[in-house]
């Protein structure tokens, strides 16, 4: 409370400091015997807030619109979702427990079957409780919102191979991901993932490119249904953010909690399975010694690392790009004339004459 | 000190003061520039590019530049360097080959071969003669006597070679997975010292002090470390952050962290430059531990820099360095080489503050 006293509530006639605006008003009136109306404005105050009427002591007594502004500003500084301070993200998914109608039951059953890929026809009627859904992480959400959830989990899960040990706790990893996440950044999935160099244009909402990922053949062994891979009790908080279509873009850190699903595994895929079996023609970056694969250490404060692939340099990524990649068997013999090369030969001929006399 | 007064040329411009604007090289390459090298004997600048070509430009006394020669590789060129007397230009590229261009004859020929792209080529002028060293993504270093088709020796590296620099007898190699190998070129077949980079992020560049008692390391995390080779000097080791930007004009969080693409030392004063993916260039004095100059941000990332042999001209390239992957390669991206005349207070050391 020293700031208010020292900065704002000083009497200018005597060295007295008061605690509140009202107190200052009374003091001036009684001690210096000035009329109440002619009191000088509060020092160092914002123009609309320098009267003596509104009593603010510390954080108490702030009028509502100012409080809202303050919260906005805090959020902008921290770069979070608007509303996330006033309503922090739910720690547990909000699950409704109410009697379900016949039709809803049927719909949920269908959804459940779809999720299970009809391989496990065990019905769980009326099991919308989180308790029965404890075995799988997804079904509670799936049951309560059948239409929306089907796709994102399938997107997220292929990237979680026997990855239970690799499941990073959501808050702990920002920056630990080699998965490049800077907003708007169009980076093909980290090395090891079925390569997507041919991807055209940034998929919307980088994090969850469901349309973009579908065409890719999932590595064998990860065929849908991916559910068996879910570590039991996989934290549901991962899901609500997953279902949001566009993840917050302003996060300077890799906040979206669903990241671990998408990103944690690729380096571990790399290190565990070695070179993933890829039957797509464009080459991919393979670690010569997968055991040495690196991950970036997490940052203490929110940081956006522009080049976050710890295992490969920008030049290596560029060199495998189809535009630059030449046939593998380059040796001393010159390859078939591509335009650059024949252009080069020509130039060499032309320039040779000039070069000869330039020294 | 005037700008282009280094070569005594017949064009009688003479002592022009250093121009305030940097001069753009005429006829730059058509694709991103990977490396720059000034000849040690004259103001000829070699430019290696991802368009598979190496070009040589003459930089004249009054700032005019002219392309003089060009030769091609079969893949993108990743590194260029000159030999000591400036008669030969060496280059290495993603076609796994190292080539030598003889400026007197205008001919180029292949002189080196690796199993993977050659990322760096450097010339070593040893008492026994000149040797080319090439570092490649096939995890080897090879030394070449240019007259023979086979390497003199090959040295195995722990990982892919990303960067290399020589200041005889010191040679420092930076590889993937943050290994750094220090070689004493009097016994070049094995590393004198192997260490892990003091920076916790991927190594991008290493550069030796001209005094050969230490080196600078730059990483992808906007940081440079100054390291001395001798353990007794290790108390002088330090690192500093650079090439970072704030997320927004209001927050001073310096949270956008760019890679340091190149570090080059001034041949005379021992001060050095750094350049980054953020498009900025800085000059620093490592002994006074201060920054000497900041350039205005360039319209694109700066992948390579080079001082000329007298330190009066500083060349820097502006071209896309793939820091955003393929999608950053927009058609209108600037692709050029700029020449900056160095003023004294930009490159001279400052008295150390004690």
XYZ file of C-alpha atoms in Angstrom:
713
model
C 0.000 0.000 0.000
C 3.008 2.227 -0.041
C 2.540 3.193 -3.645
C -0.841 4.744 -3.151
C 0.227 6.667 -0.123
C 3.441 7.916 -1.604
C 2.367 8.673 -5.122
C -1.239 9.671 -5.019
C -2.464 10.635 -1.629
C 0.023 13.257 -0.527
C -1.114 16.532 0.854
C 0.637 19.342 -0.905
C 0.452 21.782 1.945
C 2.054 19.697 4.629
C 4.238 16.594 4.434
C 1.363 14.396 5.460
C 0.469 11.268 3.518
C -2.939 9.743 3.723
C -4.264 6.332 2.995
C -7.252 7.065 0.826
C -8.756 9.737 -1.337
C -11.511 10.339 1.137
C -9.027 10.607 3.944
C -7.065 13.167 2.024
C -10.181 15.179 1.407
C -11.054 15.270 5.066
C -7.532 16.200 6.054
C -7.315 19.115 3.713
C -10.636 20.373 4.872
C -9.939 20.101 8.550
C -6.296 20.969 8.805
C -5.973 23.512 6.106
C -9.518 24.665 6.211
C -10.180 24.721 2.512
C -13.625 24.317 1.093
C -14.508 20.850 -0.013
C -15.280 21.817 -3.606
C -11.971 23.436 -4.312
C -9.841 20.490 -3.452
C -6.976 19.950 -5.892
C -7.094 16.902 -8.090
C -5.299 13.739 -7.071
C -1.637 13.703 -8.078
C -0.397 11.432 -10.834
C -3.780 10.061 -11.566
C -5.270 9.194 -14.943
C -7.493 11.999 -16.222
C -10.801 10.239 -15.671
C -9.889 8.956 -12.281
C -8.562 11.846 -10.309
C -11.581 12.725 -8.249
C -11.987 12.129 -4.574
C -15.295 10.379 -4.841
C -14.333 6.862 -5.765
C -12.589 5.136 -2.905
C -9.924 2.699 -4.015
C -7.702 1.022 -1.475
C -5.179 -1.367 -2.998
C -7.086 -3.621 -5.302
C -10.360 -3.214 -3.473
C -12.891 -0.780 -4.698
C -11.896 -0.670 -8.323
C -14.894 0.102 -10.476
C -15.943 -2.756 -12.746
C -14.966 -1.392 -16.171
C -11.477 -0.614 -14.944
C -11.108 -4.099 -13.616
C -12.035 -5.509 -16.974
C -9.493 -3.301 -18.698
C -6.820 -4.371 -16.299
C -7.537 -7.984 -16.988
C -7.434 -7.418 -20.719
C -4.077 -5.810 -20.482
C -2.678 -8.573 -18.384
C -3.868 -11.121 -20.844
C -2.380 -9.327 -23.772
C 0.922 -9.158 -22.043
C 0.881 -12.793 -21.243
C -0.543 -13.637 -24.621
C -3.235 -15.953 -23.397
C -6.753 -16.444 -24.547
C -9.069 -13.690 -23.630
C -11.069 -14.939 -20.765
C -8.511 -17.358 -19.532
C -7.687 -15.388 -16.453
C -11.234 -14.850 -15.434
C -12.132 -18.371 -16.251
C -9.145 -20.622 -15.982
C -9.179 -23.732 -18.133
C -11.098 -26.521 -16.571
C -8.887 -28.984 -14.877
C -11.266 -31.768 -15.572
C -13.592 -32.066 -18.437
C -17.037 -30.916 -17.560
C -19.086 -34.014 -17.902
C -22.810 -33.898 -17.715
C -24.521 -36.480 -15.695
C -28.118 -36.661 -16.619
C -30.582 -39.215 -17.804
C -30.117 -39.782 -21.481
C -32.975 -40.276 -23.834
C -33.430 -43.312 -26.025
C -32.269 -41.525 -29.120
C -29.244 -40.098 -27.484
C -28.335 -43.528 -26.291
C -28.445 -44.855 -29.790
C -26.385 -42.021 -31.129
C -23.801 -42.527 -28.511
C -23.665 -46.187 -29.215
C -23.004 -45.517 -32.834
C -20.300 -43.106 -32.012
C -18.764 -45.528 -29.646
C -18.788 -48.228 -32.251
C -17.214 -45.954 -34.746
C -14.492 -45.115 -32.326
C -13.845 -48.682 -31.492
C -13.788 -49.540 -35.156
C -16.378 -52.141 -34.525
C -13.662 -54.396 -33.274
C -14.844 -54.292 -29.757
C -18.578 -54.513 -29.783
C -18.973 -54.247 -26.086
C -21.744 -51.835 -25.506
C -21.519 -49.447 -22.724
C -25.026 -48.220 -22.485
C -25.625 -45.095 -20.562
C -21.998 -44.920 -19.692
C -21.625 -41.309 -20.066
C -19.991 -41.045 -16.743
C -16.404 -40.285 -16.582
C -15.993 -43.218 -14.305
C -16.637 -45.865 -16.870
C -14.787 -43.894 -19.404
C -11.748 -44.071 -17.300
C -10.203 -46.744 -19.398
C -9.967 -44.656 -22.495
C -9.265 -41.051 -22.479
C -11.423 -40.192 -25.421
C -14.781 -41.793 -24.852
C -16.066 -39.416 -22.233
C -15.694 -36.659 -24.719
C -16.787 -38.822 -27.544
C -19.957 -39.768 -25.821
C -20.871 -36.336 -24.876
C -20.108 -34.846 -28.221
C -20.129 -37.577 -30.805
C -19.996 -35.583 -33.972
C -17.017 -33.475 -33.331
C -14.471 -35.618 -31.731
C -13.912 -38.467 -34.069
C -11.331 -36.895 -36.214
C -8.995 -35.130 -33.844
C -8.257 -38.118 -31.711
C -7.347 -40.117 -34.739
C -5.132 -37.332 -35.761
C -3.455 -37.049 -32.492
C -3.027 -40.627 -31.656
C -1.108 -41.990 -34.551
C 1.689 -39.960 -33.310
C 1.623 -41.639 -29.993
C 3.201 -44.973 -30.443
C 3.916 -47.001 -27.383
C 4.612 -43.704 -25.966
C 3.354 -43.859 -22.480
C 6.710 -43.008 -21.075
C 7.022 -40.195 -23.499
C 3.945 -38.446 -22.428
C 5.146 -35.104 -21.229
C 3.066 -33.399 -18.618
C 1.395 -30.564 -20.435
C 2.691 -27.639 -18.496
C 6.168 -28.839 -18.328
C 7.258 -29.017 -21.833
C 6.996 -25.743 -23.609
C 10.109 -25.559 -25.565
C 10.914 -29.162 -24.987
C 9.405 -29.992 -28.277
C 11.482 -30.197 -31.301
C 8.199 -29.991 -33.077
C 8.310 -26.561 -34.550
C 5.278 -24.667 -33.508
C 5.702 -21.009 -34.131
C 2.397 -19.650 -35.226
C 1.853 -19.793 -38.865
C 4.970 -21.689 -39.444
C 4.723 -24.178 -42.161
C 7.086 -26.887 -41.291
C 6.656 -30.380 -42.466
C 6.222 -32.750 -39.644
C 9.406 -33.343 -37.824
C 11.778 -35.825 -39.287
C 10.676 -39.279 -38.831
C 7.082 -38.600 -39.465
C 5.915 -39.739 -42.868
C 7.349 -36.858 -44.757
C 5.159 -34.142 -45.971
C 7.377 -31.977 -48.058
C 4.790 -31.871 -50.802
C 2.345 -30.150 -48.531
C 1.025 -27.130 -50.278
C 0.380 -24.072 -48.225
C 0.147 -23.965 -44.497
C -2.599 -26.096 -43.156
C -4.950 -23.974 -41.161
C -4.457 -24.113 -37.485
C -1.111 -25.753 -37.664
C -1.609 -27.869 -34.672
C -4.568 -29.786 -35.821
C -4.411 -30.244 -39.507
C -6.918 -33.014 -39.684
C -7.558 -32.570 -43.380
C -3.891 -32.430 -44.032
C -2.920 -35.490 -42.161
C -5.470 -37.866 -43.452
C -3.901 -38.499 -46.823
C -0.777 -39.716 -45.222
C -0.282 -43.322 -44.731
C 0.167 -43.906 -41.111
C 3.185 -45.912 -40.315
C 2.332 -49.536 -40.350
C 1.421 -50.802 -37.043
C -0.424 -47.680 -36.268
C -3.529 -48.390 -38.174
C -6.691 -47.014 -36.739
C -8.220 -47.681 -34.316
C -5.480 -46.047 -32.430
C -7.147 -46.381 -29.130
C -5.185 -49.294 -27.826
C -2.270 -46.960 -27.699
C -3.840 -44.633 -25.289
C -2.138 -44.935 -22.015
C -4.753 -45.623 -19.472
C -5.972 -42.623 -17.700
C -4.475 -40.406 -20.305
C -5.157 -36.998 -19.090
C -8.405 -35.762 -20.444
C -7.407 -32.147 -20.193
C -5.558 -32.826 -23.314
C -8.764 -33.138 -25.156
C -10.774 -30.025 -24.831
C -8.055 -27.989 -26.421
C -7.683 -30.613 -29.061
C -11.161 -30.156 -30.228
C -10.821 -26.460 -30.757
C -10.481 -25.872 -34.436
C -8.013 -23.069 -34.335
C -5.581 -23.153 -31.523
C -4.539 -19.860 -30.073
C -2.016 -18.398 -32.335
C -0.425 -15.838 -30.141
C 1.181 -18.137 -27.693
C 4.802 -17.403 -27.542
C 5.332 -20.725 -25.900
C 4.075 -24.006 -27.102
C 1.104 -23.793 -24.834
C -1.662 -25.754 -26.507
C -1.822 -28.688 -24.301
C -2.496 -31.065 -27.094
C 1.005 -30.664 -28.332
C 2.381 -33.669 -26.604
C 0.118 -35.843 -28.615
C 1.230 -34.471 -31.860
C 4.766 -33.620 -31.220
C 6.345 -35.519 -28.441
C 6.582 -38.780 -30.239
C 8.357 -37.898 -33.432
C 11.737 -37.562 -31.828
C 11.051 -40.597 -29.823
C 9.803 -42.380 -32.876
C 13.056 -41.511 -34.408
C 15.065 -42.736 -31.573
C 13.099 -45.810 -30.899
C 12.210 -47.148 -34.225
C 15.144 -45.779 -36.088
C 14.167 -44.933 -39.582
C 10.425 -45.135 -39.922
C 9.394 -47.209 -42.821
C 8.429 -44.701 -45.391
C 7.489 -45.679 -48.812
C 7.074 -42.155 -50.064
C 9.576 -41.135 -52.667
C 10.959 -37.852 -51.359
C 13.813 -38.520 -49.013
C 13.592 -37.683 -45.416
C 16.089 -36.657 -42.866
C 17.412 -39.584 -40.956
C 19.589 -39.351 -37.964
C 22.794 -41.238 -38.633
C 22.812 -42.391 -35.080
C 19.309 -42.342 -33.723
C 20.539 -42.807 -30.213
C 22.028 -39.358 -30.297
C 18.858 -37.562 -31.152
C 18.511 -34.309 -29.387
C 15.666 -32.396 -27.965
C 15.709 -28.768 -27.118
C 15.825 -27.967 -23.457
C 12.735 -26.244 -22.200
C 12.827 -22.502 -21.846
C 12.352 -20.874 -18.521
C 10.316 -18.041 -19.871
C 8.072 -17.933 -22.839
C 10.275 -18.061 -25.877
C 9.710 -18.699 -29.505
C 12.703 -20.380 -31.028
C 12.684 -19.727 -34.727
C 14.688 -22.795 -35.671
C 13.640 -25.483 -33.315
C 14.728 -28.658 -35.029
C 17.518 -29.776 -32.811
C 18.550 -32.643 -35.000
C 18.880 -31.106 -38.414
C 20.126 -27.830 -39.716
C 18.152 -25.625 -42.090
C 20.500 -26.515 -44.901
C 19.821 -30.204 -44.482
C 16.121 -29.609 -44.728
C 16.639 -27.516 -47.782
C 18.944 -29.997 -49.458
C 16.347 -32.733 -49.460
C 13.745 -30.493 -50.924
C 12.837 -31.751 -54.375
C 13.899 -28.529 -55.969
C 17.479 -29.037 -54.883
C 17.772 -32.727 -54.641
C 19.817 -34.312 -57.351
C 19.884 -38.000 -58.129
C 21.522 -40.001 -55.410
C 24.308 -41.440 -57.443
C 26.238 -38.324 -58.037
C 29.820 -39.154 -58.727
C 32.484 -37.596 -60.813
C 30.572 -38.108 -64.000
C 28.212 -35.378 -64.816
C 24.595 -36.283 -64.676
C 22.081 -35.722 -67.392
C 22.023 -32.129 -68.365
C 19.596 -30.250 -66.276
C 19.016 -26.691 -67.172
C 21.105 -25.283 -64.402
C 23.983 -27.378 -65.397
C 23.885 -26.746 -69.076
C 23.409 -23.135 -68.281
C 26.455 -23.399 -66.145
C 28.475 -24.969 -68.876
C 27.530 -22.242 -71.225
C 28.385 -19.590 -68.798
C 31.650 -21.174 -68.128
C 32.447 -21.022 -71.779
C 31.459 -17.410 -72.048
C 33.113 -16.335 -68.897
C 36.279 -18.180 -69.629
C 37.270 -15.641 -72.163
C 36.702 -12.857 -69.718
C 38.302 -14.698 -66.894
C 41.486 -15.191 -68.746
C 42.230 -11.562 -68.969
C 41.024 -10.560 -65.599
C 44.225 -11.104 -63.778
C 40.127 5.629 -43.543
C 38.482 5.781 -46.874
C 36.408 3.104 -48.355
C 37.598 1.603 -51.536
C 41.071 2.919 -51.448
C 42.591 -0.476 -51.053
C 43.286 -1.471 -54.630
C 45.267 1.007 -56.570
C 43.126 1.177 -59.594
C 43.495 3.293 -62.625
C 40.087 4.830 -62.250
C 40.958 8.020 -60.542
C 38.413 8.357 -57.837
C 40.856 8.010 -55.042
C 39.965 8.924 -51.534
C 36.224 8.831 -51.333
C 34.805 8.741 -47.835
C 32.947 5.580 -46.889
C 29.520 5.828 -48.465
C 26.658 5.909 -46.073
C 24.531 3.511 -47.980
C 25.627 0.000 -48.566
C 26.250 -0.919 -52.134
C 24.430 -3.733 -53.766
C 26.311 -6.249 -55.817
C 25.280 -6.198 -59.423
C 23.963 -9.421 -60.946
C 23.553 -11.416 -57.796
C 22.835 -15.136 -57.925
C 19.352 -16.325 -58.724
C 18.853 -18.348 -55.594
C 19.836 -18.042 -51.984
C 23.417 -17.315 -51.163
C 25.157 -19.855 -49.019
C 28.614 -18.388 -48.548
C 30.883 -15.465 -49.317
C 34.642 -15.218 -49.482
C 36.950 -12.349 -50.315
C 40.238 -13.153 -51.951
C 43.238 -12.719 -49.678
C 45.101 -10.868 -52.363
C 42.649 -8.590 -54.058
C 39.110 -7.357 -53.784
C 37.483 -10.248 -55.487
C 34.420 -11.640 -53.855
C 33.325 -15.213 -54.409
C 29.678 -15.997 -53.852
C 28.328 -19.519 -53.561
C 24.649 -20.054 -54.037
C 21.862 -22.595 -53.985
C 21.477 -22.087 -57.703
C 24.476 -24.433 -58.133
C 26.857 -21.691 -59.211
C 29.870 -19.923 -57.830
C 30.359 -16.397 -59.043
C 33.341 -14.142 -58.704
C 32.910 -10.408 -58.648
C 35.469 -7.697 -58.754
C 34.860 -4.884 -56.345
C 36.298 -1.683 -57.667
C 37.829 1.247 -55.927
C 34.803 3.444 -56.150
C 32.307 0.799 -55.331
C 31.440 -0.520 -58.707
C 31.070 -4.255 -58.879
C 31.341 -6.479 -61.849
C 30.868 -10.156 -62.364
C 34.059 -11.714 -63.556
C 33.623 -15.424 -63.672
C 31.232 -18.159 -62.860
C 31.333 -21.907 -62.683
C 28.904 -24.559 -61.670
C 28.484 -27.515 -59.441
C 25.932 -30.226 -59.947
C 24.122 -29.290 -56.844
C 23.757 -26.317 -54.576
C 27.024 -24.774 -53.482
C 27.385 -24.663 -49.753
C 30.820 -23.173 -49.165
C 33.553 -21.231 -50.948
C 37.063 -20.279 -49.994
C 40.227 -19.000 -51.634
C 43.720 -20.334 -51.411
C 46.394 -18.176 -49.897
C 47.674 -16.490 -53.003
C 44.252 -15.891 -54.427
C 44.853 -17.896 -57.561
C 42.440 -20.669 -56.831
C 38.949 -20.720 -55.522
C 37.661 -23.814 -53.784
C 34.042 -24.687 -53.350
C 31.979 -27.539 -52.008
C 28.371 -28.406 -52.355
C 25.460 -30.737 -52.105
C 26.635 -32.706 -55.080
C 29.154 -34.274 -52.679
C 31.975 -32.758 -54.657
C 34.599 -30.149 -54.031
C 35.741 -28.144 -56.992
C 38.667 -25.903 -57.636
C 38.532 -22.993 -59.994
C 41.793 -21.653 -61.293
C 41.410 -17.959 -61.943
C 44.394 -17.801 -64.214
C 43.042 -20.365 -66.613
C 39.353 -19.986 -65.939
C 38.940 -23.716 -65.606
C 37.303 -25.615 -62.843
C 37.822 -29.207 -61.910
C 36.733 -31.520 -59.198
C 39.268 -32.047 -56.483
C 37.354 -33.601 -53.638
C 34.695 -36.194 -53.110
C 32.610 -37.211 -50.155
C 29.737 -39.580 -49.437
C 27.475 -36.758 -48.509
C 27.124 -33.059 -49.196
C 30.191 -31.009 -48.426
C 29.148 -28.331 -46.043
C 32.401 -26.451 -45.531
C 35.627 -26.027 -47.429
C 38.611 -24.237 -45.976
C 42.128 -23.658 -47.033
C 44.983 -24.460 -44.691
C 48.283 -22.818 -45.379
C 50.647 -25.001 -43.488
C 54.429 -24.812 -43.521
C 54.387 -27.907 -45.699
C 52.219 -26.279 -48.274
C 48.606 -25.631 -48.948
C 45.944 -28.158 -48.096
C 42.233 -28.132 -48.612
C 40.069 -29.420 -45.824
C 36.469 -30.375 -46.479
C 33.830 -31.152 -43.900
C 30.763 -33.053 -44.883
C 27.437 -34.364 -43.682
C 28.880 -37.841 -44.085
C 30.561 -37.249 -40.719
C 34.079 -37.003 -42.047
C 36.727 -34.415 -42.580
C 39.063 -34.947 -45.441
C 42.345 -33.272 -46.214
C 43.267 -32.904 -49.858
C 46.415 -32.183 -51.705
C 44.969 -30.735 -54.837
C 47.263 -32.620 -57.091
C 46.044 -36.044 -56.047
C 42.584 -37.498 -56.441
C 42.574 -39.173 -53.087
C 42.545 -37.443 -49.781
C 45.700 -37.261 -47.757
C 43.761 -38.339 -44.724
C 40.244 -38.682 -43.604
C 39.165 -37.956 -40.062
C 36.040 -39.388 -38.574
C 33.784 -36.933 -36.824
C 31.235 -37.802 -34.182
C 28.451 -36.356 -36.270
C 27.656 -34.443 -39.420
C 29.934 -31.485 -39.951
C 28.027 -28.232 -39.814
C 30.779 -25.670 -39.652
C 34.510 -25.337 -39.603
C 37.090 -22.606 -39.375
C 40.840 -22.425 -39.600
C 43.329 -19.988 -38.158
C 46.573 -21.836 -38.482
C 47.430 -23.866 -36.414
C 43.973 -23.890 -34.887
C 41.080 -25.567 -36.554
C 37.670 -25.874 -34.974
C 34.875 -28.059 -36.259
C 31.285 -27.814 -35.144
C 29.074 -30.788 -35.809
C 25.514 -31.819 -35.301
C 24.455 -32.775 -31.821
C 26.553 -29.937 -30.505
C 29.963 -31.532 -30.651
C 32.948 -29.307 -31.116
C 36.304 -30.666 -32.110
C 39.451 -28.647 -31.826
C 42.385 -29.631 -33.970
C 45.981 -28.658 -33.793
C 47.012 -28.652 -37.399
C 50.514 -29.722 -36.619
C 48.983 -33.111 -35.975
C 45.837 -32.920 -38.006
C 44.684 -36.483 -37.992
C 43.127 -36.527 -34.612
C 41.282 -33.978 -32.643
C 43.284 -32.222 -30.024
C 40.212 -31.698 -27.894
C 36.621 -32.747 -28.149
C 33.973 -30.945 -26.239
C 30.284 -30.334 -26.202
C 29.252 -26.879 -27.251
C 28.811 -24.479 -24.369
C 25.541 -23.451 -25.962
C 22.635 -25.718 -25.324
C 21.172 -25.422 -28.797
C 22.167 -26.610 -32.213
C 25.506 -25.246 -33.364
C 25.246 -23.072 -36.397
C 28.675 -21.583 -36.883
C 32.150 -21.597 -35.390
C 34.781 -19.049 -36.226
C 38.365 -18.795 -35.006
C 39.951 -15.654 -33.629
C 42.610 -14.343 -35.990
C 44.968 -14.720 -33.072
C 44.179 -18.444 -33.087
C 43.845 -18.777 -29.358
C 40.128 -19.260 -29.301
C 36.938 -19.296 -31.254
C 33.379 -18.099 -31.277
C 30.365 -20.414 -31.487
C 26.967 -19.327 -32.708
C 23.805 -21.334 -32.197
C 20.224 -21.381 -33.363
C 19.153 -19.843 -30.108
C 20.390 -16.337 -30.690
C 23.518 -16.784 -28.630
C 27.233 -16.607 -29.169
C 29.877 -18.145 -26.947
C 33.479 -16.983 -26.867
C 35.765 -19.831 -25.994
C 39.474 -19.949 -25.470
C 41.374 -23.054 -26.333
C 43.814 -23.131 -23.488
C 42.395 -24.117 -20.156
C 44.309 -21.376 -18.481
C 42.337 -18.830 -20.464
C 39.049 -20.482 -19.794
C 38.100 -17.916 -17.209
C 37.703 -15.511 -20.084
C 35.060 -17.653 -21.694
C 31.676 -16.056 -21.839
C 28.548 -16.052 -23.894
C 25.962 -13.488 -24.789
C 22.551 -13.281 -26.339
C 21.912 -11.597 -29.608
C 19.579 -11.613 -32.598
C 16.427 -11.671 -30.616
C 13.339 -9.627 -30.998
C 10.447 -8.742 -28.838
C 7.185 -10.475 -29.387
C 5.392 -7.171 -29.702
C 6.476 -3.587 -29.538
C 5.123 -3.211 -26.046
C 6.508 -6.264 -24.351
C 10.225 -6.316 -23.882
C 10.452 -10.032 -23.558
C 12.965 -10.715 -26.351
C 11.100 -13.897 -26.896
C 11.568 -14.298 -30.638
C 14.853 -16.051 -30.871
C 16.649 -16.244 -34.180
C 19.581 -18.299 -35.285
C 23.032 -16.781 -35.588
C 23.978 -17.645 -39.135
C 27.554 -16.506 -39.407
C 30.408 -15.013 -37.423
C 33.361 -13.379 -39.147
C 36.378 -11.764 -37.577
C 37.938 -8.535 -38.715
C 41.384 -9.462 -39.980
C 43.119 -6.499 -38.442
C 41.333 -5.532 -35.269
C 40.081 -8.844 -34.031
C 36.580 -7.577 -33.579
C 33.846 -9.690 -35.094
C 30.491 -9.582 -36.741
C 27.450 -11.743 -36.221
C 24.484 -12.022 -38.504
C 21.191 -13.744 -37.981
C 17.940 -14.996 -39.390
C 16.300 -11.869 -38.105
C 18.136 -9.882 -40.751
C 20.318 -7.911 -38.402
C 24.078 -7.668 -38.258
C 26.150 -6.562 -35.306
C 29.783 -5.822 -34.754
C 31.231 -6.770 -31.390
C 34.412 -6.422 -29.424
C 34.985 -9.541 -27.401
C 37.622 -8.132 -25.112
C 35.716 -5.053 -24.153
C 32.574 -7.180 -24.251
C 30.591 -4.521 -26.002
C 28.712 -4.090 -29.201
C 30.254 -1.691 -31.645
C 27.612 -1.341 -34.289
C 24.151 -2.482 -35.173
C 23.033 -2.484 -38.751
C 19.532 -1.556 -39.752
C 17.499 -4.694 -40.167
C 17.781 -6.074 -43.650
C 14.696 -7.089 -45.610
C 15.503 -10.738 -45.143
C 17.683 -13.132 -43.190
C 21.428 -12.738 -43.521
C 22.998 -16.136 -44.119
C 26.621 -15.158 -44.689
C 29.110 -12.371 -44.166
C 32.737 -11.688 -44.984
C 35.388 -9.043 -44.428
C 37.854 -8.288 -47.184
C 41.510 -8.803 -46.551
C 42.118 -5.353 -45.129
C 38.889 -5.153 -43.223
C 37.656 -2.127 -45.062
C 34.820 -3.790 -46.864
C 32.220 -5.918 -45.199
C 30.064 -8.025 -47.468
C 26.812 -9.559 -46.366
C 24.192 -11.550 -48.161
C 20.484 -11.130 -47.786
C 18.603 -14.203 -48.836
C 16.285 -16.790 -47.465
C 18.031 -19.180 -45.123
C 15.246 -21.740 -44.851
C 14.581 -20.770 -41.281
C 10.899 -21.221 -41.890
C 11.172 -24.325 -43.998
C 9.886 -24.467 -47.500
C 7.029 -22.098 -46.994
C 9.295 -19.189 -46.310
C 10.624 -19.307 -49.830
C 8.384 -16.664 -51.295
C 8.977 -15.597 -54.868
C 9.666 -11.993 -54.088
C 12.153 -12.682 -51.346
C 15.168 -10.405 -51.557
C 18.300 -12.107 -52.756
C 21.337 -9.935 -52.877
C 24.785 -9.200 -51.574
C 25.544 -5.869 -50.019
C 28.889 -4.234 -49.476
C 29.450 -1.989 -46.531
C 32.360 0.329 -46.089
C 33.664 -0.062 -42.595
C 34.232 3.034 -40.588
C 36.885 3.073 -37.921
C 34.647 3.322 -34.937
C 32.635 0.369 -36.141
C 35.463 -2.073 -36.268
C 38.130 -0.832 -33.947
C 38.357 -2.153 -30.480
C 37.093 -0.214 -27.584
C 39.249 0.224 -24.523
C 38.238 -2.487 -22.145
C 36.174 -1.312 -19.238
C 37.626 -2.678 -16.052
